[in-house]
Amino acid sequence: MALRDIVKEGDKILTKTCRPVVKFDAKLAVLLDDMAETLKIADGVGLAAPQVGILRRVCIVDIGDDEGLIELVNPQIIDESGKQSGAEGCLSFPNQYGVVERPMFVTVKAQDRNGNEFTIKGEGLKARAFCHEIDHLNGVVFKERAERMLSPEEVEPA
Ligand code: ZN
């Protein structure tokens, strides 16, 4: 496994639509392994392939619960309900947080690294993370969805 550099705000790759994965090969496995290591070191809850410079529909989520790391290849939100509004950040936008409204519950259909289809449900933070990462695959970043950005004082109260 190897760490990958995380693309930062201003890089055009973050605005591009990713292409579906069609080959479930060793290269995909290496990408997923590298993304997992990169996410762990960066201490985030999710990472999408375009954030490491790869325009493919691949993302990972790990909110630190019992379910652990979730690998999503070609994910699609097939159902959503409820609403939540809260602070959201992104590894590509260090030290920036915005208030973003997301569904409270989502159901995602995706494939695993071997191409097997599955569905997975997310609630609360996990639903937020799924939405945030899948947005990345469509070239959408959280700042575009934020009602407002938090000031530094709100992020770290004095
Ligand atoms: Zn992000």
PDB file of C-alpha atoms and ligand atoms in Angstrom:
ATOM      1  CA  MET A   1       0.000   0.000   0.000  1.00  0.00           C
ATOM      2  CA  ALA A   2       1.064   3.535  -0.595  1.00  0.00           C
ATOM      3  CA  LEU A   3      -0.081   6.959   0.440  1.00  0.00           C
ATOM      4  CA  ARG A   4      -1.499   9.133  -2.305  1.00  0.00           C
ATOM      5  CA  ASP A   5      -1.452  12.921  -2.392  1.00  0.00           C
ATOM      6  CA  ILE A   6      -4.834  14.510  -1.745  1.00  0.00           C
ATOM      7  CA  VAL A   7      -5.836  17.077  -4.362  1.00  0.00           C
ATOM      8  CA  LYS A   8      -6.699  20.450  -2.828  1.00  0.00           C
ATOM      9  CA  GLU A   9      -9.218  23.209  -3.506  1.00  0.00           C
ATOM     10  CA  GLY A  10      -8.667  24.945  -6.848  1.00  0.00           C
ATOM     11  CA  ASP A  11      -7.612  21.806  -8.698  1.00  0.00           C
ATOM     12  CA  LYS A  12      -9.885  21.357 -11.721  1.00  0.00           C
ATOM     13  CA  ILE A  13     -10.055  17.598 -11.192  1.00  0.00           C
ATOM     14  CA  LEU A  14     -12.475  18.219  -8.316  1.00  0.00           C
ATOM     15  CA  THR A  15     -15.010  19.680 -10.790  1.00  0.00           C
ATOM     16  CA  LYS A  16     -14.960  16.772 -13.257  1.00  0.00           C
ATOM     17  CA  THR A  17     -17.461  13.939 -13.614  1.00  0.00           C
ATOM     18  CA  CYS A  18     -15.878  10.538 -13.030  1.00  0.00           C
ATOM     19  CA  ARG A  19     -16.229   7.592 -15.403  1.00  0.00           C
ATOM     20  CA  PRO A  20     -17.684   4.253 -14.290  1.00  0.00           C
ATOM     21  CA  VAL A  21     -15.350   1.423 -13.352  1.00  0.00           C
ATOM     22  CA  VAL A  22     -15.580  -1.354 -15.946  1.00  0.00           C
ATOM     23  CA  LYS A  23     -12.518  -3.415 -15.034  1.00  0.00           C
ATOM     24  CA  PHE A  24     -12.448  -4.986 -11.582  1.00  0.00           C
ATOM     25  CA  ASP A  25      -8.763  -5.749 -11.708  1.00  0.00           C
ATOM     26  CA  ALA A  26      -5.611  -5.558  -9.614  1.00  0.00           C
ATOM     27  CA  LYS A  27      -5.258  -1.870 -10.438  1.00  0.00           C
ATOM     28  CA  LEU A  28      -8.627  -1.163  -8.815  1.00  0.00           C
ATOM     29  CA  ALA A  29      -7.615  -3.164  -5.739  1.00  0.00           C
ATOM     30  CA  VAL A  30      -4.385  -1.166  -5.432  1.00  0.00           C
ATOM     31  CA  LEU A  31      -6.318   2.094  -5.759  1.00  0.00           C
ATOM     32  CA  LEU A  32      -8.753   1.043  -3.013  1.00  0.00           C
ATOM     33  CA  ASP A  33      -5.941  -0.111  -0.728  1.00  0.00           C
ATOM     34  CA  ASP A  34      -4.032   3.126  -1.266  1.00  0.00           C
ATOM     35  CA  MET A  35      -7.156   5.204  -0.658  1.00  0.00           C
ATOM     36  CA  ALA A  36      -7.818   3.326   2.601  1.00  0.00           C
ATOM     37  CA  GLU A  37      -4.318   4.035   3.848  1.00  0.00           C
ATOM     38  CA  THR A  38      -4.513   7.670   2.734  1.00  0.00           C
ATOM     39  CA  LEU A  39      -7.864   8.139   4.497  1.00  0.00           C
ATOM     40  CA  LYS A  40      -6.571   6.584   7.710  1.00  0.00           C
ATOM     41  CA  ILE A  41      -3.486   8.789   7.834  1.00  0.00           C
ATOM     42  CA  ALA A  42      -5.513  11.897   6.964  1.00  0.00           C
ATOM     43  CA  ASP A  43      -7.992  10.944   9.711  1.00  0.00           C
ATOM     44  CA  GLY A  44     -11.061  11.596   7.560  1.00  0.00           C
ATOM     45  CA  VAL A  45     -14.427   9.850   7.258  1.00  0.00           C
ATOM     46  CA  GLY A  46     -14.424   9.514   3.486  1.00  0.00           C
ATOM     47  CA  LEU A  47     -12.353   9.827   0.345  1.00  0.00           C
ATOM     48  CA  ALA A  48     -13.252   9.789  -3.346  1.00  0.00           C
ATOM     49  CA  ALA A  49     -10.965   8.733  -6.206  1.00  0.00           C
ATOM     50  CA  PRO A  50     -10.866  12.209  -7.826  1.00  0.00           C
ATOM     51  CA  GLN A  51      -9.361  13.482  -4.560  1.00  0.00           C
ATOM     52  CA  VAL A  52      -6.314  11.354  -5.337  1.00  0.00           C
ATOM     53  CA  GLY A  53      -6.346  12.352  -9.005  1.00  0.00           C
ATOM     54  CA  ILE A  54      -8.272   9.397 -10.446  1.00  0.00           C
ATOM     55  CA  LEU A  55     -11.446  10.156 -12.426  1.00  0.00           C
ATOM     56  CA  ARG A  56     -13.232   6.889 -11.673  1.00  0.00           C
ATOM     57  CA  ARG A  57     -16.437   6.219  -9.738  1.00  0.00           C
ATOM     58  CA  VAL A  58     -14.774   4.885  -6.594  1.00  0.00           C
ATOM     59  CA  CYS A  59     -15.071   6.125  -3.025  1.00  0.00           C
ATOM     60  CA  ILE A  60     -14.608   4.888   0.524  1.00  0.00           C
ATOM     61  CA  VAL A  61     -16.303   5.768   3.799  1.00  0.00           C
ATOM     62  CA  ASP A  62     -15.261   4.944   7.360  1.00  0.00           C
ATOM     63  CA  ILE A  63     -17.080   6.786  10.118  1.00  0.00           C
ATOM     64  CA  GLY A  64     -15.326   4.759  12.804  1.00  0.00           C
ATOM     65  CA  ASP A  65     -18.259   2.485  13.661  1.00  0.00           C
ATOM     66  CA  ASP A  66     -18.459  -1.329  13.773  1.00  0.00           C
ATOM     67  CA  GLU A  67     -19.085  -1.525  10.050  1.00  0.00           C
ATOM     68  CA  GLY A  68     -15.558  -0.229   9.444  1.00  0.00           C
ATOM     69  CA  LEU A  69     -14.334   0.730   5.997  1.00  0.00           C
ATOM     70  CA  ILE A  70     -16.925   0.637   3.202  1.00  0.00           C
ATOM     71  CA  GLU A  71     -15.718   0.458  -0.390  1.00  0.00           C
ATOM     72  CA  LEU A  72     -18.140   1.783  -2.995  1.00  0.00           C
ATOM     73  CA  VAL A  73     -17.539   1.240  -6.706  1.00  0.00           C
ATOM     74  CA  ASN A  74     -20.020   2.829  -9.140  1.00  0.00           C
ATOM     75  CA  PRO A  75     -22.284   3.909  -6.241  1.00  0.00           C
ATOM     76  CA  GLN A  76     -25.761   5.331  -6.759  1.00  0.00           C
ATOM     77  CA  ILE A  77     -28.190   6.691  -4.197  1.00  0.00           C
ATOM     78  CA  ILE A  78     -31.388   4.753  -4.862  1.00  0.00           C
ATOM     79  CA  ASP A  79     -33.448   6.013  -1.925  1.00  0.00           C
ATOM     80  CA  GLU A  80     -33.282   8.882   0.543  1.00  0.00           C
ATOM     81  CA  SER A  81     -35.496  10.299   3.266  1.00  0.00           C
ATOM     82  CA  GLY A  82     -35.485  12.823   6.069  1.00  0.00           C
ATOM     83  CA  LYS A  83     -33.222  15.812   6.444  1.00  0.00           C
ATOM     84  CA  GLN A  84     -30.249  16.809   8.551  1.00  0.00           C
ATOM     85  CA  SER A  85     -28.370  20.078   8.676  1.00  0.00           C
ATOM     86  CA  GLY A  86     -24.895  20.227  10.108  1.00  0.00           C
ATOM     87  CA  ALA A  87     -21.236  21.118   9.733  1.00  0.00           C
ATOM     88  CA  GLU A  88     -19.333  19.347   6.993  1.00  0.00           C
ATOM     89  CA  GLY A  89     -15.710  19.415   5.917  1.00  0.00           C
ATOM     90  CA  CYS A  90     -13.527  17.786   3.270  1.00  0.00           C
ATOM     91  CA  LEU A  91      -9.931  16.567   3.107  1.00  0.00           C
ATOM     92  CA  SER A  92      -9.504  18.659  -0.065  1.00  0.00           C
ATOM     93  CA  PHE A  93     -10.537  21.806   1.861  1.00  0.00           C
ATOM     94  CA  PRO A  94      -8.426  21.733   5.030  1.00  0.00           C
ATOM     95  CA  ASN A  95      -9.762  23.748   7.975  1.00  0.00           C
ATOM     96  CA  GLN A  96     -12.928  24.787   6.138  1.00  0.00           C
ATOM     97  CA  TYR A  97     -16.369  23.801   7.347  1.00  0.00           C
ATOM     98  CA  GLY A  98     -19.795  24.652   6.042  1.00  0.00           C
ATOM     99  CA  VAL A  99     -23.378  24.007   7.043  1.00  0.00           C
ATOM    100  CA  VAL A 100     -24.807  21.512   4.568  1.00  0.00           C
ATOM    101  CA  GLU A 101     -28.267  19.992   4.442  1.00  0.00           C
ATOM    102  CA  ARG A 102     -28.330  16.290   3.583  1.00  0.00           C
ATOM    103  CA  PRO A 103     -30.869  13.456   3.791  1.00  0.00           C
ATOM    104  CA  MET A 104     -30.974  11.692   7.178  1.00  0.00           C
ATOM    105  CA  PHE A 105     -31.268   8.247   5.577  1.00  0.00           C
ATOM    106  CA  VAL A 106     -29.924   6.995   2.260  1.00  0.00           C
ATOM    107  CA  THR A 107     -29.772   3.650   0.521  1.00  0.00           C
ATOM    108  CA  VAL A 108     -26.838   3.206  -1.821  1.00  0.00           C
ATOM    109  CA  LYS A 109     -26.445   0.584  -4.510  1.00  0.00           C
ATOM    110  CA  ALA A 110     -22.827  -0.113  -5.446  1.00  0.00           C
ATOM    111  CA  GLN A 111     -20.346  -2.782  -6.448  1.00  0.00           C
ATOM    112  CA  ASP A 112     -17.502  -4.155  -4.389  1.00  0.00           C
ATOM    113  CA  ARG A 113     -13.904  -4.464  -5.621  1.00  0.00           C
ATOM    114  CA  ASN A 114     -14.798  -7.750  -7.348  1.00  0.00           C
ATOM    115  CA  GLY A 115     -17.788  -6.311  -9.174  1.00  0.00           C
ATOM    116  CA  ASN A 116     -20.473  -7.853  -6.933  1.00  0.00           C
ATOM    117  CA  GLU A 117     -23.504  -5.635  -6.465  1.00  0.00           C
ATOM    118  CA  PHE A 118     -24.781  -4.799  -2.989  1.00  0.00           C
ATOM    119  CA  THR A 119     -26.939  -2.239  -1.269  1.00  0.00           C
ATOM    120  CA  ILE A 120     -26.091  -0.473   1.957  1.00  0.00           C
ATOM    121  CA  LYS A 121     -28.031   1.901   4.177  1.00  0.00           C
ATOM    122  CA  GLY A 122     -26.660   4.907   5.976  1.00  0.00           C
ATOM    123  CA  GLU A 123     -28.118   7.095   8.693  1.00  0.00           C
ATOM    124  CA  GLY A 124     -26.877  10.378  10.131  1.00  0.00           C
ATOM    125  CA  LEU A 125     -23.131  10.856   9.645  1.00  0.00           C
ATOM    126  CA  LYS A 126     -22.899   7.805   7.391  1.00  0.00           C
ATOM    127  CA  ALA A 127     -25.685   9.124   5.135  1.00  0.00           C
ATOM    128  CA  ARG A 128     -23.891  12.476   5.043  1.00  0.00           C
ATOM    129  CA  ALA A 129     -20.593  10.802   4.134  1.00  0.00           C
ATOM    130  CA  PHE A 130     -22.180   8.728   1.350  1.00  0.00           C
ATOM    131  CA  CYS A 131     -23.777  11.845  -0.152  1.00  0.00           C
ATOM    132  CA  HIS A 132     -20.567  13.874   0.154  1.00  0.00           C
ATOM    133  CA  GLU A 133     -18.384  11.211  -1.505  1.00  0.00           C
ATOM    134  CA  ILE A 134     -20.859  10.440  -4.289  1.00  0.00           C
ATOM    135  CA  ASP A 135     -21.073  14.189  -4.979  1.00  0.00           C
ATOM    136  CA  HIS A 136     -17.295  14.130  -5.592  1.00  0.00           C
ATOM    137  CA  LEU A 137     -17.826  11.538  -8.346  1.00  0.00           C
ATOM    138  CA  ASN A 138     -20.105  14.062 -10.058  1.00  0.00           C
ATOM    139  CA  GLY A 139     -17.653  16.936  -9.688  1.00  0.00           C
ATOM    140  CA  VAL A 140     -19.610  18.559  -6.857  1.00  0.00           C
ATOM    141  CA  VAL A 141     -17.859  19.753  -3.700  1.00  0.00           C
ATOM    142  CA  PHE A 142     -19.524  20.503  -0.350  1.00  0.00           C
ATOM    143  CA  LYS A 143     -18.864  24.244  -0.582  1.00  0.00           C
ATOM    144  CA  GLU A 144     -21.301  24.458  -3.492  1.00  0.00           C
ATOM    145  CA  ARG A 145     -23.991  22.895  -1.301  1.00  0.00           C
ATOM    146  CA  ALA A 146     -23.220  24.843   1.879  1.00  0.00           C
ATOM    147  CA  GLU A 147     -25.842  27.281   3.146  1.00  0.00           C
ATOM    148  CA  ARG A 148     -22.940  29.156   4.692  1.00  0.00           C
ATOM    149  CA  MET A 149     -19.349  28.550   5.721  1.00  0.00           C
ATOM    150  CA  LEU A 150     -18.386  28.575   9.383  1.00  0.00           C
ATOM    151  CA  SER A 151     -16.056  31.289  10.646  1.00  0.00           C
ATOM    152  CA  PRO A 152     -12.813  30.221  12.374  1.00  0.00           C
ATOM    153  CA  GLU A 153     -14.361  31.263  15.722  1.00  0.00           C
ATOM    154  CA  GLU A 154     -17.299  28.922  15.175  1.00  0.00           C
ATOM    155  CA  VAL A 155     -14.967  26.061  14.281  1.00  0.00           C
ATOM    156  CA  GLU A 156     -12.722  26.589  17.317  1.00  0.00           C
ATOM    157  CA  PRO A 157     -14.515  28.604  19.980  1.00  0.00           C
ATOM    158  CA  ALA A 158     -12.123  30.794  21.984  1.00  0.00           C
TER     159      ALA A 158
HETATM  160 ZN    ZN B   1     -14.715  15.712   0.204  1.00  0.00          ZN
END
